[in-house]
Short mmCIF file of C-alpha atoms in Angstrom, two decimals:
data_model
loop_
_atom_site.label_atom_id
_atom_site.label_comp_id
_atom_site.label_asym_id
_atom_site.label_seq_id
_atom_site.Cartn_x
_atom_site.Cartn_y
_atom_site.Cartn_z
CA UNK M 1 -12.06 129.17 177.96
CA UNK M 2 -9.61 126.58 177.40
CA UNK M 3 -7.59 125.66 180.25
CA UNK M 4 -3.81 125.96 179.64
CA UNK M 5 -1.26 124.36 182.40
CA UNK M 6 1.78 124.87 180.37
CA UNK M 7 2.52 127.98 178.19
CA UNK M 8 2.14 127.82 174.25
CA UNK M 9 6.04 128.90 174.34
CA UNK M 10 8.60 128.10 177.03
CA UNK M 11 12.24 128.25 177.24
CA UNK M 12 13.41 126.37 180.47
CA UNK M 13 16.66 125.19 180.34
CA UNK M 14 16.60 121.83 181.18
CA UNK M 15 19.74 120.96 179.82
CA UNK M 16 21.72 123.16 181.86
CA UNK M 17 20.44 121.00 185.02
CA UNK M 18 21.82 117.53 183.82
CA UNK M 19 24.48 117.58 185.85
CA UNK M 20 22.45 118.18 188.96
CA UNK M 21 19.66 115.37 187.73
CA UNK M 22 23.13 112.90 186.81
CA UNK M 23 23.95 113.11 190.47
CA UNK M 24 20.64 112.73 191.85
CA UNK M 25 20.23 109.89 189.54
CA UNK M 26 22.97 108.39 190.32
CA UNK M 27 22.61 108.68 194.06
CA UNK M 28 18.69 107.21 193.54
CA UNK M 29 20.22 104.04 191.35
CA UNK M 30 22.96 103.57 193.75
CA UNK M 31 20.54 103.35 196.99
CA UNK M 32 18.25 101.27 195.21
CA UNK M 33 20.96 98.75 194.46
CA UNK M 34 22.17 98.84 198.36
CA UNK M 35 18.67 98.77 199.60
CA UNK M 36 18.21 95.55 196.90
CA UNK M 37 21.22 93.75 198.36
CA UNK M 38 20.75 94.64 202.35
CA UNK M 39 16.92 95.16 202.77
CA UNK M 40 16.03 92.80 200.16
CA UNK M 41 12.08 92.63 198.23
CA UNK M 42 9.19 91.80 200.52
CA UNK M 43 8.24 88.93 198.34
CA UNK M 44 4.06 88.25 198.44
CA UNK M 45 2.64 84.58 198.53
CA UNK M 46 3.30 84.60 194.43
CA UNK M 47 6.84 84.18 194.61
CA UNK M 48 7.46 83.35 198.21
CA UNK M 49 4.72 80.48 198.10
CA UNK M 50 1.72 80.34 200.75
CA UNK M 51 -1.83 80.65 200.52
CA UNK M 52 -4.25 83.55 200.22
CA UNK M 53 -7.55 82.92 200.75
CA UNK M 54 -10.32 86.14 200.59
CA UNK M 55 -13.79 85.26 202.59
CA UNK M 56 -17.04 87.44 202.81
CA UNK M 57 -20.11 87.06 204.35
CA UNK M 58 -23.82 88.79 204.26
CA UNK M 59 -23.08 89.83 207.70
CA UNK M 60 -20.19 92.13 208.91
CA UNK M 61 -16.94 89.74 209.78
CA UNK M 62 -15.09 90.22 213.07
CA UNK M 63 -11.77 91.01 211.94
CA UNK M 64 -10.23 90.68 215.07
CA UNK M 65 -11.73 87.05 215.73
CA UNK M 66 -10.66 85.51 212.35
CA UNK M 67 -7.00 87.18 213.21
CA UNK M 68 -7.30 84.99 216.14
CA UNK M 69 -8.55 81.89 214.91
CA UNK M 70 -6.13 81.67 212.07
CA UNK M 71 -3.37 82.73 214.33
CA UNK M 72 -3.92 79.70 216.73
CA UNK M 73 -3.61 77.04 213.94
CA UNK M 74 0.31 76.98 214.14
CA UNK M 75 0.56 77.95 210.22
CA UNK M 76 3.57 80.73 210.79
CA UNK M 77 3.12 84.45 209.70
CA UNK M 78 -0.58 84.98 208.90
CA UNK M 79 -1.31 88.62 207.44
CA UNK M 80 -5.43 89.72 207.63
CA UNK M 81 -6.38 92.78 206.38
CA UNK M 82 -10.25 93.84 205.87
CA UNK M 83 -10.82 94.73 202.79
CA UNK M 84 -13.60 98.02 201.96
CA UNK M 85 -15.71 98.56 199.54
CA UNK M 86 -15.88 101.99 197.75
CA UNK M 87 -17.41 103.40 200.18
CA UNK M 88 -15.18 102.70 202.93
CA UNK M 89 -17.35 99.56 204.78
CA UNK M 90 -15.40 96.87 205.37
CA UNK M 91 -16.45 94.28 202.24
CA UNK M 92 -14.22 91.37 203.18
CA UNK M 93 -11.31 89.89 204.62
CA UNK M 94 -8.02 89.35 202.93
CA UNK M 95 -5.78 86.51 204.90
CA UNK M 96 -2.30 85.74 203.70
CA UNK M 97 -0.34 82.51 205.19
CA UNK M 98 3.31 82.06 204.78
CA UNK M 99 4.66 78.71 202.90
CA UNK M 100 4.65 75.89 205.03
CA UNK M 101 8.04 74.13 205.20
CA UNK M 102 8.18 70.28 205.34
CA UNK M 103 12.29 69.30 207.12
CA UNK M 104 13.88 65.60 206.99
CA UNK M 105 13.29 62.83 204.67
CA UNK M 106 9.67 63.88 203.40
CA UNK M 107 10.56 67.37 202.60
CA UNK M 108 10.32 66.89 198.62
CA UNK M 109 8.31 68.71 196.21
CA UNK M 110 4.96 66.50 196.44
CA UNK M 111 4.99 66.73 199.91
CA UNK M 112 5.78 70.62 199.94
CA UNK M 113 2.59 70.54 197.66
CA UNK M 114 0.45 68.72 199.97
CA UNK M 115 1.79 71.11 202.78
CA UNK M 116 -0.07 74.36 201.57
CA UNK M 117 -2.94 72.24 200.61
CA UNK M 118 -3.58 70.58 204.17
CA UNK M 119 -3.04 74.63 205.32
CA UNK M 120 -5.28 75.84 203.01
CA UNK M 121 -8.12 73.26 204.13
CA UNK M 122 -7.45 73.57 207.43
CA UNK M 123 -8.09 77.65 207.39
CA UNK M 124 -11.00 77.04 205.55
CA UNK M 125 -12.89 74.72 207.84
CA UNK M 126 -11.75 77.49 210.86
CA UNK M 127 -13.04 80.43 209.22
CA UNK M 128 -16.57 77.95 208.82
CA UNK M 129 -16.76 76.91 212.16
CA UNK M 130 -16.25 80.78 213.28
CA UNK M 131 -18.19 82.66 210.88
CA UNK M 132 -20.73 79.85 209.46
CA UNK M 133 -21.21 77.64 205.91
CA UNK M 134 -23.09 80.31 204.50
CA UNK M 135 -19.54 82.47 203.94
CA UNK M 136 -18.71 82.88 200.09
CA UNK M 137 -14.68 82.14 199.36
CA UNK M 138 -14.22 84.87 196.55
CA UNK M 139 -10.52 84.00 196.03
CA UNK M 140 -7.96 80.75 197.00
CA UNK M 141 -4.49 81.36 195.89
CA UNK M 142 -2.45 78.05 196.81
CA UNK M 143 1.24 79.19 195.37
CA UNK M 144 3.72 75.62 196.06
CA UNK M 145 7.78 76.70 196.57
CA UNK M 146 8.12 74.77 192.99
CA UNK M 147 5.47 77.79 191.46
CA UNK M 148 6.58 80.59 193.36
CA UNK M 149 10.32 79.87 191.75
CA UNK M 150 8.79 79.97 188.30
CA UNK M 151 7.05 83.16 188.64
CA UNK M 152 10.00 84.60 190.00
CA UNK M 153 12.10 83.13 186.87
CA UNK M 154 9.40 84.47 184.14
CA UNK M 155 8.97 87.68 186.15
CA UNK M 156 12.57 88.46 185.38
CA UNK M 157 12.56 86.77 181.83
CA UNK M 158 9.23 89.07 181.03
CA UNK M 159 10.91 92.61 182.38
CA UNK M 160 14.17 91.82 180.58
CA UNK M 161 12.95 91.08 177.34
CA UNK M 162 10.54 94.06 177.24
CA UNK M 163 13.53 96.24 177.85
CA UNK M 164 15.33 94.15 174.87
CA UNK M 165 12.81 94.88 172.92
CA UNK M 166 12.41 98.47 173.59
CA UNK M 167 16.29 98.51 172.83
CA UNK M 168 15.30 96.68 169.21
CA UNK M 169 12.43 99.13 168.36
CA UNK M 170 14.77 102.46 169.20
CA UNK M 171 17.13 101.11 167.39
CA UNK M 172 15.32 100.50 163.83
CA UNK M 173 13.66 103.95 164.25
CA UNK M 174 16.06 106.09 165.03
CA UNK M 175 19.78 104.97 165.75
CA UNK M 176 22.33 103.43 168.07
CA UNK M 177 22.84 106.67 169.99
CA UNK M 178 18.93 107.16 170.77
CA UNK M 179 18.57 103.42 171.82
CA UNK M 180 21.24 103.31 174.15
CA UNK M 181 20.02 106.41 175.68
CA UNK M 182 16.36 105.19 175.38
CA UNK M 183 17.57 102.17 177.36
CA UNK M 184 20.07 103.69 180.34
CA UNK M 185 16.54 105.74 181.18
CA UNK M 186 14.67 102.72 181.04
CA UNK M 187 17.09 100.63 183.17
CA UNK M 188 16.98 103.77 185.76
CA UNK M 189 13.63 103.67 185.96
CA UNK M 190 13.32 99.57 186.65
CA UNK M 191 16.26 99.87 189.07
CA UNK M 192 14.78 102.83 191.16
CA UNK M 193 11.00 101.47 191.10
CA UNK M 194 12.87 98.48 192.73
CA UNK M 195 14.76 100.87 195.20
CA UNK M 196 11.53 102.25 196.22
CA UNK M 197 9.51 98.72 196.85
CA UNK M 198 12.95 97.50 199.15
CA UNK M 199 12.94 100.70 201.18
CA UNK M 200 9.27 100.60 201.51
CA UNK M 201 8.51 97.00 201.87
CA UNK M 202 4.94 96.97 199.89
CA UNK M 203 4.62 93.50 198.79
CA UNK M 204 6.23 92.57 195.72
CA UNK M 205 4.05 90.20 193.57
CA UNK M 206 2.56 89.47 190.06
CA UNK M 207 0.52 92.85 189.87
CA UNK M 208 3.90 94.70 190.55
CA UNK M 209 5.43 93.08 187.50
CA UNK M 210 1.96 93.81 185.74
CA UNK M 211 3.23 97.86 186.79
CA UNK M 212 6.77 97.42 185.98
CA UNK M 213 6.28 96.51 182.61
CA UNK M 214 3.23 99.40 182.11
CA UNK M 215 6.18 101.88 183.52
CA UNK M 216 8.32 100.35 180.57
CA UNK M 217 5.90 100.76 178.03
CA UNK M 218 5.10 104.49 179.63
CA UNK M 219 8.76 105.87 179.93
CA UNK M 220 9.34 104.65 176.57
CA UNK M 221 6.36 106.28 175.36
CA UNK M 222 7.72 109.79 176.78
CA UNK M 223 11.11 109.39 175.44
CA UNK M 224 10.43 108.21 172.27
CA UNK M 225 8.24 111.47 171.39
CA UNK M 226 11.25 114.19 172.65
CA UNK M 227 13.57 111.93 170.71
CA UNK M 228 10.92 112.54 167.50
CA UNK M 229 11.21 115.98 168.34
CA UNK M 230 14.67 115.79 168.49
CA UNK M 231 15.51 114.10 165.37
CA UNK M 232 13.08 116.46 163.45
CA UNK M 233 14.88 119.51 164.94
CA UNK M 234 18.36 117.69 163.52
CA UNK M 235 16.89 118.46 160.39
CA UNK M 236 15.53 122.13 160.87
CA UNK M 237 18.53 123.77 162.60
CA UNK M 238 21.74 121.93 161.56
CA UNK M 239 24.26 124.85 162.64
CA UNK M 240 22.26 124.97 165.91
CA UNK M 241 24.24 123.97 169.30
CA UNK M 242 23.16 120.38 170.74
CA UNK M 243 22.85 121.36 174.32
CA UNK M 244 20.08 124.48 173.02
CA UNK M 245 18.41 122.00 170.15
CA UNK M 246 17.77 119.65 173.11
CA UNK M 247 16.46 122.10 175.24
CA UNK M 248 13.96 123.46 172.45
CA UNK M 249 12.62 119.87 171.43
CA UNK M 250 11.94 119.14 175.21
CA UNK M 251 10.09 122.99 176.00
CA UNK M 252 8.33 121.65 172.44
CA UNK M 253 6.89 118.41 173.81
CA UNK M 254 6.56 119.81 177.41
CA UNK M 255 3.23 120.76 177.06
CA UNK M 256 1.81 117.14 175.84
CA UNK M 257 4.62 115.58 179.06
CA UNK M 258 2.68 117.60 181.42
CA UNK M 259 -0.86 117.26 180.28
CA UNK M 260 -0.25 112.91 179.87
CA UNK M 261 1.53 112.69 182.89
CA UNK M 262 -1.44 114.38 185.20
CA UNK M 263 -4.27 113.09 183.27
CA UNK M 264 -2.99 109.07 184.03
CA UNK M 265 -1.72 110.58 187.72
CA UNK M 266 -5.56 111.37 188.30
CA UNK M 267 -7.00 108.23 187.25
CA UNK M 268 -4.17 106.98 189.27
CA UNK M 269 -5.08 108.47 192.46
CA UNK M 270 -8.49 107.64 192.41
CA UNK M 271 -7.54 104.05 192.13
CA UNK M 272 -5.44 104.78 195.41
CA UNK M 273 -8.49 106.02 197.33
CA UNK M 274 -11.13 103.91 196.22
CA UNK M 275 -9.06 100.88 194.81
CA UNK M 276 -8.86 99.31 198.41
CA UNK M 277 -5.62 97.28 200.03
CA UNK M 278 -5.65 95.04 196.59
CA UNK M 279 -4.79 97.47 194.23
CA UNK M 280 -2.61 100.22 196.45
CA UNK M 281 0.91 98.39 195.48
CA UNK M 282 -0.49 98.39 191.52
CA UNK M 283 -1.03 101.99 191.94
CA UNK M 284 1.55 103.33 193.96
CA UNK M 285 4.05 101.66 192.02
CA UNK M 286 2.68 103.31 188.66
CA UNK M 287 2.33 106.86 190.29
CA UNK M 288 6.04 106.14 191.24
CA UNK M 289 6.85 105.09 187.71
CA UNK M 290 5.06 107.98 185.73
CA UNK M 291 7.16 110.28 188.14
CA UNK M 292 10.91 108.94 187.41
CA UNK M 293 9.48 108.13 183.70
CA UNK M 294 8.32 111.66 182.97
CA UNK M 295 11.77 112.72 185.10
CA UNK M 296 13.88 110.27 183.17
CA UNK M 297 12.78 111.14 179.54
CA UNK M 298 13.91 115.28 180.11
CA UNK M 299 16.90 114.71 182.61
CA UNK M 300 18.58 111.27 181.30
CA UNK M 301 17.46 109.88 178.10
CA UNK M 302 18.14 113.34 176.33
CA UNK M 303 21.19 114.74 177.87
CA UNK M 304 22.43 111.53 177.26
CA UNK M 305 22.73 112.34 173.31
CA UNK M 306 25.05 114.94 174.12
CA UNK M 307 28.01 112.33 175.13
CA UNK M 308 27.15 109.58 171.91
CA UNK M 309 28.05 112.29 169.20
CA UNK M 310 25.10 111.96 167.72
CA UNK M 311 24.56 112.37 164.00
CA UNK M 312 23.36 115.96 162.72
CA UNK M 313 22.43 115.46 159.44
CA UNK M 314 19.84 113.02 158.69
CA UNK M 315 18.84 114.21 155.71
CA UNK M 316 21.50 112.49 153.68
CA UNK M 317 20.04 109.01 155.23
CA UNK M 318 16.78 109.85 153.83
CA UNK M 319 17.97 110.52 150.44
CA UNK M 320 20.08 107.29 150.03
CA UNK M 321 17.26 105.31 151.64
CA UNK M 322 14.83 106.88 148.66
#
Protein backbone atom coordinates (compact mmCIF):
# COMPACT_ATOMS: atom_id res chain seq x y z
CA UNK A 1 0.00 0.00 0.00
CA UNK A 2 1.30 3.20 -1.05
CA UNK A 3 1.39 5.78 1.47
CA UNK A 4 -0.49 8.99 0.48
CA UNK A 5 -0.01 12.32 2.80
CA UNK A 6 -1.82 14.57 0.49
CA UNK A 7 -5.02 13.66 -1.48
CA UNK A 8 -4.85 12.85 -5.35
CA UNK A 9 -7.47 15.93 -5.59
CA UNK A 10 -7.72 18.93 -3.27
CA UNK A 11 -9.38 22.18 -3.46
CA UNK A 12 -8.06 24.45 -0.55
CA UNK A 13 -8.35 27.85 -1.13
CA UNK A 14 -5.25 29.29 -0.60
CA UNK A 15 -5.82 32.30 -2.36
CA UNK A 16 -8.58 33.45 -0.36
CA UNK A 17 -5.98 33.62 2.72
CA UNK A 18 -3.45 36.12 1.07
CA UNK A 19 -4.54 38.78 2.80
CA UNK A 20 -4.13 37.12 6.15
CA UNK A 21 -0.45 35.59 4.99
CA UNK A 22 0.30 39.62 3.48
CA UNK A 23 -0.10 40.77 7.03
CA UNK A 24 1.68 38.12 8.73
CA UNK A 25 4.34 38.61 6.23
CA UNK A 26 4.59 41.80 6.58
CA UNK A 27 4.59 41.87 10.35
CA UNK A 28 7.55 38.87 10.13
CA UNK A 29 9.72 41.26 7.52
CA UNK A 30 9.07 44.25 9.55
CA UNK A 31 10.41 42.60 13.00
CA UNK A 32 13.19 41.15 11.31
CA UNK A 33 14.31 44.53 10.05
CA UNK A 34 13.85 46.11 13.78
CA UNK A 35 15.43 43.15 15.39
CA UNK A 36 18.45 43.70 12.48
CA UNK A 37 18.87 47.35 13.44
CA UNK A 38 18.39 47.10 17.52
CA UNK A 39 19.54 43.49 18.40
CA UNK A 40 21.97 43.31 15.71
CA UNK A 41 23.71 39.55 14.21
CA UNK A 42 25.76 37.60 16.73
CA UNK A 43 28.69 37.63 14.42
CA UNK A 44 31.06 34.16 14.91
CA UNK A 45 34.99 34.40 14.84
CA UNK A 46 34.55 34.43 10.71
CA UNK A 47 33.45 37.82 10.47
CA UNK A 48 34.07 39.20 13.88
CA UNK A 49 37.82 37.90 13.82
CA UNK A 50 39.29 35.62 16.76
CA UNK A 51 40.50 32.26 16.95
CA UNK A 52 38.87 28.84 17.17
CA UNK A 53 40.84 26.20 18.00
CA UNK A 54 39.08 22.37 18.43
CA UNK A 55 41.41 19.87 20.71
CA UNK A 56 40.79 16.07 21.48
CA UNK A 57 42.48 13.67 23.31
CA UNK A 58 42.46 9.61 23.78
CA UNK A 59 41.33 10.31 27.19
CA UNK A 60 38.07 12.13 28.28
CA UNK A 61 38.91 16.16 28.58
CA UNK A 62 37.80 18.09 31.67
CA UNK A 63 35.65 20.60 30.25
CA UNK A 64 35.42 22.55 33.16
CA UNK A 65 39.37 22.78 33.66
CA UNK A 66 40.20 23.92 30.06
CA UNK A 67 37.17 26.65 30.66
CA UNK A 68 39.39 27.67 33.40
CA UNK A 69 42.68 27.66 32.05
CA UNK A 70 41.77 29.54 28.94
CA UNK A 71 39.73 31.90 30.97
CA UNK A 72 42.79 32.98 33.15
CA UNK A 73 44.98 33.98 30.12
CA UNK A 74 43.40 37.56 29.88
CA UNK A 75 42.28 36.85 26.06
CA UNK A 76 38.51 38.50 26.54
CA UNK A 77 35.29 36.41 25.83
CA UNK A 78 36.33 32.75 25.49
CA UNK A 79 33.29 30.39 24.45
CA UNK A 80 34.02 26.26 25.18
CA UNK A 81 31.60 23.97 24.31
CA UNK A 82 32.25 19.97 24.33
CA UNK A 83 31.57 18.68 21.42
CA UNK A 84 29.72 14.70 21.19
CA UNK A 85 30.04 12.25 19.08
CA UNK A 86 26.94 10.44 17.62
CA UNK A 87 26.38 8.82 20.33
CA UNK A 88 26.17 11.48 22.74
CA UNK A 89 30.00 11.08 24.53
CA UNK A 90 31.64 14.02 24.67
CA UNK A 91 34.32 13.71 21.45
CA UNK A 92 36.06 17.05 21.89
CA UNK A 93 36.23 20.48 22.86
CA UNK A 94 35.28 23.44 20.78
CA UNK A 95 36.99 26.89 22.23
CA UNK A 96 36.19 30.18 20.60
CA UNK A 97 38.34 33.47 21.58
CA UNK A 98 37.20 36.90 20.73
CA UNK A 99 39.61 39.24 18.43
CA UNK A 100 42.25 40.68 20.29
CA UNK A 101 42.43 44.48 19.93
CA UNK A 102 45.87 46.21 19.72
CA UNK A 103 45.09 50.56 20.94
CA UNK A 104 47.77 53.50 20.32
CA UNK A 105 50.46 53.79 17.84
CA UNK A 106 50.98 49.92 17.07
CA UNK A 107 47.42 49.18 16.49
CA UNK A 108 47.82 48.61 12.53
CA UNK A 109 46.93 45.73 10.53
CA UNK A 110 50.34 43.65 10.93
CA UNK A 111 50.24 44.06 14.38
CA UNK A 112 46.39 43.17 14.66
CA UNK A 113 47.72 40.01 12.75
CA UNK A 114 50.35 39.15 15.11
CA UNK A 115 47.71 39.76 17.96
CA UNK A 116 45.50 36.58 17.25
CA UNK A 117 48.60 34.74 16.42
CA UNK A 118 50.49 35.32 19.87
CA UNK A 119 46.63 34.31 21.30
CA UNK A 120 46.39 31.47 19.37
CA UNK A 121 49.96 30.13 20.56
CA UNK A 122 49.51 31.05 23.79
CA UNK A 123 46.08 28.79 24.18
CA UNK A 124 47.79 26.17 22.62
CA UNK A 125 50.76 25.73 24.89
CA UNK A 126 47.88 26.04 27.99
CA UNK A 127 45.70 23.44 26.77
CA UNK A 128 49.41 21.22 26.55
CA UNK A 129 50.55 21.93 29.79
CA UNK A 130 46.86 20.96 31.17
CA UNK A 131 45.89 18.11 29.18
CA UNK A 132 49.46 16.78 27.80
CA UNK A 133 51.54 16.77 24.15
CA UNK A 134 49.86 13.79 23.19
CA UNK A 135 46.39 16.02 22.43
CA UNK A 136 45.55 16.07 18.57
CA UNK A 137 44.50 19.91 17.35
CA UNK A 138 41.73 18.82 14.75
CA UNK A 139 40.95 22.45 13.75
CA UNK A 140 42.85 26.22 14.15
CA UNK A 141 40.81 28.95 12.72
CA UNK A 142 42.99 32.26 13.12
CA UNK A 143 40.36 34.93 11.39
CA UNK A 144 42.58 38.73 11.49
CA UNK A 145 39.92 42.01 11.64
CA UNK A 146 41.40 42.62 7.89
CA UNK A 147 39.72 38.79 6.93
CA UNK A 148 36.78 38.89 8.93
CA UNK A 149 35.80 42.34 6.87
CA UNK A 150 36.24 40.44 3.63
CA UNK A 151 34.09 37.61 4.44
CA UNK A 152 31.60 39.86 5.59
CA UNK A 153 31.94 41.93 2.13
CA UNK A 154 31.76 38.58 -0.16
CA UNK A 155 29.10 37.15 2.16
CA UNK A 156 26.86 39.96 1.07
CA UNK A 157 28.27 40.17 -2.59
CA UNK A 158 27.55 36.11 -2.82
CA UNK A 159 23.69 36.35 -1.35
CA UNK A 160 22.97 39.37 -3.56
CA UNK A 161 24.04 38.13 -6.70
CA UNK A 162 22.35 34.72 -6.28
CA UNK A 163 19.13 36.60 -5.80
CA UNK A 164 20.17 38.68 -9.14
CA UNK A 165 20.50 35.84 -10.72
CA UNK A 166 17.44 34.09 -9.70
CA UNK A 167 15.75 37.47 -10.88
CA UNK A 168 17.70 36.83 -14.52
CA UNK A 169 16.65 33.13 -14.83
CA UNK A 170 12.68 33.97 -13.96
CA UNK A 171 12.85 36.42 -16.13
CA UNK A 172 14.04 34.55 -19.50
CA UNK A 173 11.62 31.69 -18.60
CA UNK A 174 8.70 33.08 -17.91
CA UNK A 175 8.18 36.99 -17.70
CA UNK A 176 8.59 40.24 -15.82
CA UNK A 177 5.50 39.63 -13.69
CA UNK A 178 6.73 36.01 -12.44
CA UNK A 179 10.31 37.37 -11.70
CA UNK A 180 9.37 40.13 -9.69
CA UNK A 181 7.12 37.96 -7.77
CA UNK A 182 9.74 35.13 -7.77
CA UNK A 183 12.04 37.73 -6.21
CA UNK A 184 9.72 39.77 -3.40
CA UNK A 185 9.37 35.86 -2.00
CA UNK A 186 12.89 35.39 -2.20
CA UNK A 187 13.84 38.72 -0.54
CA UNK A 188 11.13 37.69 2.31
CA UNK A 189 12.63 34.74 2.87
CA UNK A 190 16.50 36.24 3.23
CA UNK A 191 15.08 39.10 5.33
CA UNK A 192 13.08 36.83 7.82
CA UNK A 193 15.91 33.97 8.05
CA UNK A 194 17.89 37.12 9.20
CA UNK A 195 15.02 38.17 11.65
CA UNK A 196 15.15 34.82 13.13
CA UNK A 197 19.22 34.55 13.66
CA UNK A 198 18.96 38.46 15.46
CA UNK A 199 16.14 37.41 17.75
CA UNK A 200 17.78 34.18 18.47
CA UNK A 201 21.38 35.03 18.59
CA UNK A 202 22.84 31.56 17.03
CA UNK A 203 26.08 32.55 15.66
CA UNK A 204 26.14 33.97 12.36
CA UNK A 205 29.13 32.69 10.26
CA UNK A 206 30.30 31.16 6.89
CA UNK A 207 28.08 27.91 7.22
CA UNK A 208 25.01 30.28 7.69
CA UNK A 209 25.73 31.92 4.36
CA UNK A 210 26.46 28.25 3.06
CA UNK A 211 22.29 27.87 4.32
CA UNK A 212 21.18 31.13 3.08
CA UNK A 213 22.09 30.60 -0.27
CA UNK A 214 20.74 26.60 -0.18
CA UNK A 215 17.30 28.43 1.11
CA UNK A 216 17.69 30.58 -2.18
CA UNK A 217 18.24 27.89 -4.39
CA UNK A 218 15.25 25.85 -2.39
CA UNK A 219 12.47 28.62 -2.38
CA UNK A 220 13.22 29.19 -5.88
CA UNK A 221 12.95 25.66 -6.60
CA UNK A 222 9.24 25.64 -5.04
CA UNK A 223 8.15 28.68 -6.77
CA UNK A 224 9.39 28.12 -9.94
CA UNK A 225 7.32 24.69 -10.28
CA UNK A 226 3.63 26.45 -9.12
CA UNK A 227 4.64 29.20 -11.50
CA UNK A 228 5.09 26.13 -14.34
CA UNK A 229 1.88 25.09 -13.23
CA UNK A 230 0.60 28.30 -13.48
CA UNK A 231 1.68 29.34 -16.81
CA UNK A 232 0.49 25.91 -18.24
CA UNK A 233 -2.98 26.48 -16.69
CA UNK A 234 -2.84 30.17 -18.64
CA UNK A 235 -3.03 28.10 -21.51
CA UNK A 236 -5.76 25.43 -20.56
CA UNK A 237 -8.46 27.70 -19.03
CA UNK A 238 -8.17 31.21 -20.57
CA UNK A 239 -11.84 32.43 -19.52
CA UNK A 240 -11.00 31.01 -16.06
CA UNK A 241 -10.80 33.67 -13.01
CA UNK A 242 -7.04 34.37 -11.78
CA UNK A 243 -7.68 34.18 -8.11
CA UNK A 244 -9.40 30.22 -8.82
CA UNK A 245 -6.54 29.35 -11.69
CA UNK A 246 -4.04 30.14 -8.91
CA UNK A 247 -5.64 28.24 -6.44
CA UNK A 248 -5.92 25.05 -8.81
CA UNK A 249 -2.14 25.18 -9.99
CA UNK A 250 -1.06 25.38 -6.23
CA UNK A 251 -3.75 22.24 -4.91
CA UNK A 252 -1.92 20.71 -8.36
CA UNK A 253 1.67 20.94 -7.13
CA UNK A 254 0.67 20.56 -3.40
CA UNK A 255 1.18 17.12 -3.30
CA UNK A 256 5.02 17.17 -4.67
CA UNK A 257 5.37 20.78 -1.93
CA UNK A 258 4.44 18.52 0.80
CA UNK A 259 6.19 15.31 0.03
CA UNK A 260 9.87 17.60 -0.83
CA UNK A 261 9.42 19.70 1.94
CA UNK A 262 9.21 16.64 4.70
CA UNK A 263 11.51 14.37 2.99
CA UNK A 264 14.64 17.27 3.25
CA UNK A 265 12.87 18.30 6.90
CA UNK A 266 13.78 14.59 7.96
CA UNK A 267 17.19 14.44 6.80
CA UNK A 268 17.21 17.79 8.38
CA UNK A 269 16.35 16.79 11.77
CA UNK A 270 18.53 14.05 12.02
CA UNK A 271 21.38 16.35 11.32
CA UNK A 272 19.95 18.38 14.41
CA UNK A 273 20.16 15.39 16.75
CA UNK A 274 23.15 13.73 15.76
CA UNK A 275 24.98 16.65 13.87
CA UNK A 276 26.44 17.96 17.27
CA UNK A 277 26.99 21.93 18.34
CA UNK A 278 28.91 22.36 14.74
CA UNK A 279 26.26 21.82 12.53
CA UNK A 280 22.93 22.95 14.73
CA UNK A 281 23.09 26.75 13.22
CA UNK A 282 23.54 24.94 9.45
CA UNK A 283 20.51 23.03 10.24
CA UNK A 284 18.27 25.08 12.08
CA UNK A 285 18.68 27.75 9.74
CA UNK A 286 17.64 25.38 6.70
CA UNK A 287 14.63 23.83 8.67
CA UNK A 288 13.76 27.60 9.15
CA UNK A 289 14.24 28.28 5.47
CA UNK A 290 12.31 25.21 3.96
CA UNK A 291 9.42 26.48 6.32
CA UNK A 292 9.05 30.31 5.06
CA UNK A 293 10.25 28.85 1.48
CA UNK A 294 7.51 26.26 1.19
CA UNK A 295 5.17 29.22 3.02
CA UNK A 296 6.44 31.86 0.66
CA UNK A 297 5.99 30.03 -2.74
CA UNK A 298 1.78 29.42 -1.94
CA UNK A 299 1.13 32.69 0.16
CA UNK A 300 3.50 35.44 -1.62
CA UNK A 301 5.13 34.56 -4.79
CA UNK A 302 1.64 33.51 -6.31
CA UNK A 303 -0.86 35.89 -5.00
CA UNK A 304 1.52 38.25 -6.02
CA UNK A 305 0.52 37.65 -9.89
CA UNK A 306 -2.79 38.77 -9.12
CA UNK A 307 -1.62 42.65 -8.67
CA UNK A 308 1.12 42.57 -12.00
CA UNK A 309 -1.81 41.90 -14.55
CA UNK A 310 -0.32 39.17 -15.72
CA UNK A 311 -0.60 38.01 -19.31
CA UNK A 312 -3.39 35.28 -20.12
CA UNK A 313 -2.66 34.20 -23.31
CA UNK A 314 0.61 32.77 -24.00
CA UNK A 315 -0.15 30.98 -26.73
CA UNK A 316 0.23 33.80 -29.18
CA UNK A 317 4.05 34.13 -27.80
CA UNK A 318 4.60 30.66 -28.75
CA UNK A 319 3.38 30.99 -32.17
CA UNK A 320 5.42 34.16 -33.10
CA UNK A 321 8.45 32.66 -31.36
CA UNK A 322 7.95 29.42 -33.92
Amino acid sequence: MLLKLVPDRTNVGFIKLRFAALILSCILVVGSIAALFTIGLNFGVDFRGGVTIEVADSEPIDIGAVRTAVSDLGLGNVDVQAIQDFAGADEAVLIKIQQQEVEGAEADTDANEDAQQQANELVQETLRNLLGDGIDFRKIEVVGPTVSGELIQKGAIAVALAIAMMLIYIWLRFEWQFSLGAIVALVHDVVITLGMFAVTRLEFNLAIIAAILTIVGYSMNDTVVVYDRVRENLRKFKQKPLADLLDLSINDTLSRTVMTSLTTMLALLVLVIFGGEVLRGFTLAMIWGIVIGTYSSVFVASPFLLTTNVKRDWSKVSAQTA
